[in-house]
């Protein structure tokens, strides 16, 4: 833009307008990127405020960064490898199955689904149902391991919607889907009113799943 600003011939003017358009697109992309990083989902319209979003994102990152944890025995760790080990052991213990008999409890629940309702529940899914589910998701929520958020799939639905529907129908009819489909990023968020988290119990896990998995 600077190179063509002082030129007044038609070709220079055309190149200046082209560069100006590209510059506006770059600013918009930067603004969207930092708005997503800042998680300002309440922000709707108005002028770009990339600096505000950038500062908000940095503040969130600093607040939620885990630099210190305690083992169950009270030992403090600060190294990344040790922090990871504390988290791994905590979740392994938390999600280890215990042997028990649930039949006695389950038998006490009355049957509340009618035959007509059950027919509706087990009928094949439609492409429209999948799209409605996609539209119910916030477009800029954090993506899963594949890196694609709901806005991406909504944007290209006309191109790939039928393929996703056919794949989902196939997976549901077989009763299983590709093992990587439910790969999940676990993000640890400090619990409300916990300003100085020290133990794993001070954090609550947020599951960031792939959008296609959530659709299915």
Short mmCIF file of C-alpha atoms in Angstrom, two decimals:
data_model
loop_
_atom_site.label_atom_id
_atom_site.label_comp_id
_atom_site.label_asym_id
_atom_site.label_seq_id
_atom_site.Cartn_x
_atom_site.Cartn_y
_atom_site.Cartn_z
CA UNK A 1 0.00 0.00 0.00
CA UNK A 2 2.82 2.37 0.89
CA UNK A 3 4.56 1.69 -2.42
CA UNK A 4 1.51 2.63 -4.51
CA UNK A 5 0.12 5.39 -2.28
CA UNK A 6 1.88 8.26 -4.10
CA UNK A 7 1.20 6.87 -7.62
CA UNK A 8 -1.87 8.04 -9.50
CA UNK A 9 -1.90 6.01 -12.71
CA UNK A 10 -4.76 3.50 -13.15
CA UNK A 11 -2.56 0.42 -12.69
CA UNK A 12 -1.06 1.75 -9.45
CA UNK A 13 -4.51 2.69 -8.16
CA UNK A 14 -5.79 -0.80 -8.94
CA UNK A 15 -2.84 -2.42 -7.15
CA UNK A 16 -3.30 -0.10 -4.16
CA UNK A 17 -6.97 -1.09 -3.82
CA UNK A 18 -6.04 -4.76 -4.16
CA UNK A 19 -3.39 -4.45 -1.44
CA UNK A 20 -5.82 -2.53 0.76
CA UNK A 21 -8.40 -5.31 0.40
CA UNK A 22 -5.81 -7.96 1.35
CA UNK A 23 -4.77 -5.84 4.35
CA UNK A 24 -8.37 -5.62 5.57
CA UNK A 25 -8.73 -9.40 5.25
CA UNK A 26 -5.51 -9.93 7.22
CA UNK A 27 -6.72 -7.62 10.01
CA UNK A 28 -10.05 -9.44 10.16
CA UNK A 29 -8.34 -12.84 10.39
CA UNK A 30 -6.06 -11.59 13.16
CA UNK A 31 -9.03 -10.17 15.04
CA UNK A 32 -10.98 -13.44 14.75
CA UNK A 33 -7.93 -15.45 15.85
CA UNK A 34 -7.38 -13.46 19.04
CA UNK A 35 -11.13 -13.25 19.75
CA UNK A 36 -11.24 -17.06 19.69
CA UNK A 37 -8.16 -17.29 21.91
CA UNK A 38 -9.70 -14.80 24.36
CA UNK A 39 -12.97 -16.78 24.51
CA UNK A 40 -15.00 -13.57 24.28
CA UNK A 41 -18.19 -15.34 23.18
CA UNK A 42 -20.28 -12.44 24.46
CA UNK A 43 -18.68 -10.11 21.89
CA UNK A 44 -20.90 -9.72 18.83
CA UNK A 45 -20.50 -6.52 16.81
CA UNK A 46 -18.43 -3.39 16.76
CA UNK A 47 -14.97 -2.22 15.75
CA UNK A 48 -12.03 -4.57 15.79
CA UNK A 49 -10.24 -4.67 19.12
CA UNK A 50 -7.36 -7.08 18.55
CA UNK A 51 -5.27 -5.52 21.32
CA UNK A 52 -8.04 -6.13 23.87
CA UNK A 53 -8.49 -9.74 22.71
CA UNK A 54 -4.72 -10.31 22.75
CA UNK A 55 -4.41 -9.05 26.33
CA UNK A 56 -7.44 -11.11 27.41
CA UNK A 57 -5.97 -14.26 25.84
CA UNK A 58 -2.62 -13.70 27.53
CA UNK A 59 -4.33 -13.12 30.90
CA UNK A 60 -6.35 -16.35 30.51
CA UNK A 61 -3.22 -18.29 29.60
CA UNK A 62 -1.28 -16.95 32.57
CA UNK A 63 -4.13 -17.66 35.01
CA UNK A 64 -4.76 -21.20 33.77
CA UNK A 65 -1.16 -22.27 33.31
CA UNK A 66 -0.23 -25.04 35.76
CA UNK A 67 3.24 -24.52 37.24
CA UNK A 68 2.75 -26.19 40.62
CA UNK A 69 0.99 -29.28 41.96
CA UNK A 70 1.09 -31.47 45.03
CA UNK A 71 1.14 -35.26 45.17
CA UNK A 72 -1.39 -36.99 47.43
CA UNK A 73 1.38 -37.24 50.02
CA UNK A 74 1.82 -33.44 49.93
CA UNK A 75 5.06 -33.41 47.94
CA UNK A 76 5.25 -30.37 45.64
CA UNK A 77 6.37 -30.66 42.00
CA UNK A 78 7.12 -27.95 39.44
CA UNK A 79 8.79 -29.73 36.50
CA UNK A 80 6.61 -30.42 33.45
CA UNK A 81 7.31 -34.17 33.51
CA UNK A 82 6.39 -34.42 37.19
CA UNK A 83 3.24 -32.30 36.70
CA UNK A 84 2.13 -34.64 33.92
CA UNK A 85 2.77 -37.69 36.10
CA UNK A 86 0.66 -36.28 38.96
CA UNK A 87 -2.25 -35.64 36.57
CA UNK A 88 -1.89 -39.06 34.92
CA UNK A 89 -1.94 -40.94 38.22
CA UNK A 90 -4.91 -38.92 39.45
CA UNK A 91 -7.06 -39.77 36.42
CA UNK A 92 -5.92 -43.40 36.36
CA UNK A 93 -7.10 -43.77 39.95
CA UNK A 94 -10.29 -41.82 39.32
CA UNK A 95 -11.37 -43.83 36.28
CA UNK A 96 -10.30 -47.31 37.39
CA UNK A 97 -13.37 -49.54 37.33
CA UNK A 98 -14.46 -51.28 40.51
CA UNK A 99 -16.31 -54.61 40.57
CA UNK A 100 -19.94 -54.19 41.56
CA UNK A 101 -23.41 -55.43 40.67
CA UNK A 102 -25.69 -52.73 39.25
CA UNK A 103 -28.60 -55.00 38.36
CA UNK A 104 -30.26 -54.67 41.77
CA UNK A 105 -30.28 -50.88 41.46
CA UNK A 106 -31.28 -50.78 37.78
CA UNK A 107 -34.23 -53.10 38.41
CA UNK A 108 -35.79 -50.42 40.65
CA UNK A 109 -36.15 -47.90 37.81
CA UNK A 110 -39.61 -47.94 36.18
CA UNK A 111 -40.00 -48.12 32.40
CA UNK A 112 -40.91 -44.63 31.18
CA UNK A 113 -40.24 -44.85 27.41
CA UNK A 114 -43.35 -45.84 25.45
CA UNK A 115 -43.25 -48.03 22.35
CA UNK A 116 -44.04 -45.04 20.10
CA UNK A 117 -41.23 -43.02 21.69
CA UNK A 118 -38.84 -45.91 21.30
CA UNK A 119 -39.62 -46.18 17.58
CA UNK A 120 -38.67 -42.52 17.18
CA UNK A 121 -35.48 -42.99 19.19
CA UNK A 122 -34.16 -45.96 17.21
CA UNK A 123 -35.13 -44.74 13.72
CA UNK A 124 -32.21 -43.98 11.34
CA UNK A 125 -30.77 -40.49 11.65
CA UNK A 126 -31.27 -38.00 8.86
CA UNK A 127 -28.86 -35.50 7.35
CA UNK A 128 -31.13 -32.71 8.58
CA UNK A 129 -30.85 -33.97 12.18
CA UNK A 130 -27.07 -33.86 11.99
CA UNK A 131 -27.12 -30.31 10.66
CA UNK A 132 -29.54 -29.20 13.38
CA UNK A 133 -27.16 -30.64 15.98
CA UNK A 134 -24.28 -28.76 14.36
CA UNK A 135 -26.24 -25.49 14.45
CA UNK A 136 -26.89 -26.01 18.19
CA UNK A 137 -23.14 -25.89 18.86
CA UNK A 138 -21.36 -22.60 19.52
CA UNK A 139 -19.31 -21.91 16.36
CA UNK A 140 -16.13 -20.87 18.15
CA UNK A 141 -15.88 -23.34 21.01
CA UNK A 142 -12.45 -24.89 21.51
CA UNK A 143 -11.79 -27.63 18.95
CA UNK A 144 -10.75 -31.19 19.71
CA UNK A 145 -7.53 -32.89 18.61
CA UNK A 146 -8.36 -32.53 14.90
CA UNK A 147 -8.31 -28.72 15.26
CA UNK A 148 -11.65 -28.03 13.54
CA UNK A 149 -14.38 -26.10 15.36
CA UNK A 150 -18.15 -26.18 14.63
CA UNK A 151 -17.89 -23.03 12.47
CA UNK A 152 -15.60 -24.89 10.04
CA UNK A 153 -18.07 -27.74 9.51
CA UNK A 154 -21.01 -25.35 9.20
CA UNK A 155 -19.12 -23.39 6.56
CA UNK A 156 -18.41 -26.45 4.39
CA UNK A 157 -21.55 -28.47 5.19
CA UNK A 158 -22.85 -28.31 1.62
CA UNK A 159 -19.57 -29.86 0.48
CA UNK A 160 -19.13 -32.62 3.07
CA UNK A 161 -22.45 -32.90 4.93
CA UNK A 162 -23.64 -35.93 2.98
CA UNK A 163 -20.31 -37.73 3.50
CA UNK A 164 -20.48 -37.13 7.26
CA UNK A 165 -24.10 -38.35 7.34
CA UNK A 166 -23.27 -41.54 5.42
CA UNK A 167 -20.28 -42.24 7.69
CA UNK A 168 -22.30 -41.57 10.85
CA UNK A 169 -25.12 -43.82 9.65
CA UNK A 170 -22.61 -46.59 8.96
CA UNK A 171 -20.95 -46.22 12.37
CA UNK A 172 -24.25 -46.27 14.25
CA UNK A 173 -25.52 -49.31 12.35
CA UNK A 174 -22.31 -51.24 13.08
CA UNK A 175 -22.20 -50.10 16.69
CA UNK A 176 -18.65 -48.72 16.59
CA UNK A 177 -16.59 -46.02 14.88
CA UNK A 178 -12.89 -45.37 14.15
CA UNK A 179 -10.85 -45.45 17.40
CA UNK A 180 -9.41 -41.97 16.82
CA UNK A 181 -12.86 -40.42 16.46
CA UNK A 182 -13.29 -39.96 20.23
CA UNK A 183 -9.73 -38.78 20.88
CA UNK A 184 -10.15 -36.00 23.42
CA UNK A 185 -8.04 -33.15 24.77
CA UNK A 186 -8.45 -32.79 28.53
CA UNK A 187 -8.13 -29.18 29.68
CA UNK A 188 -7.85 -28.52 33.41
CA UNK A 189 -9.74 -25.44 34.62
CA UNK A 190 -9.38 -24.04 38.17
CA UNK A 191 -12.58 -24.59 40.11
CA UNK A 192 -14.73 -21.54 40.88
CA UNK A 193 -13.56 -19.50 43.87
CA UNK A 194 -10.24 -21.40 43.92
CA UNK A 195 -7.67 -18.64 43.45
CA UNK A 196 -4.67 -20.73 44.45
CA UNK A 197 -5.09 -24.29 43.08
CA UNK A 198 -2.50 -26.73 44.40
CA UNK A 199 -3.98 -30.22 44.04
CA UNK A 200 -5.66 -32.03 41.17
CA UNK A 201 -8.94 -31.80 43.09
CA UNK A 202 -8.70 -28.01 42.69
CA UNK A 203 -9.16 -28.41 38.93
CA UNK A 204 -12.13 -29.59 36.90
CA UNK A 205 -11.49 -31.34 33.58
CA UNK A 206 -13.05 -30.01 30.39
CA UNK A 207 -13.27 -32.50 27.53
CA UNK A 208 -12.50 -31.03 24.12
CA UNK A 209 -13.89 -33.59 21.66
CA UNK A 210 -13.82 -33.68 17.87
CA UNK A 211 -16.93 -32.08 16.36
CA UNK A 212 -17.85 -35.15 14.27
CA UNK A 213 -17.78 -37.30 17.42
CA UNK A 214 -20.12 -34.87 19.17
CA UNK A 215 -22.42 -34.85 16.14
CA UNK A 216 -22.71 -38.65 16.20
#
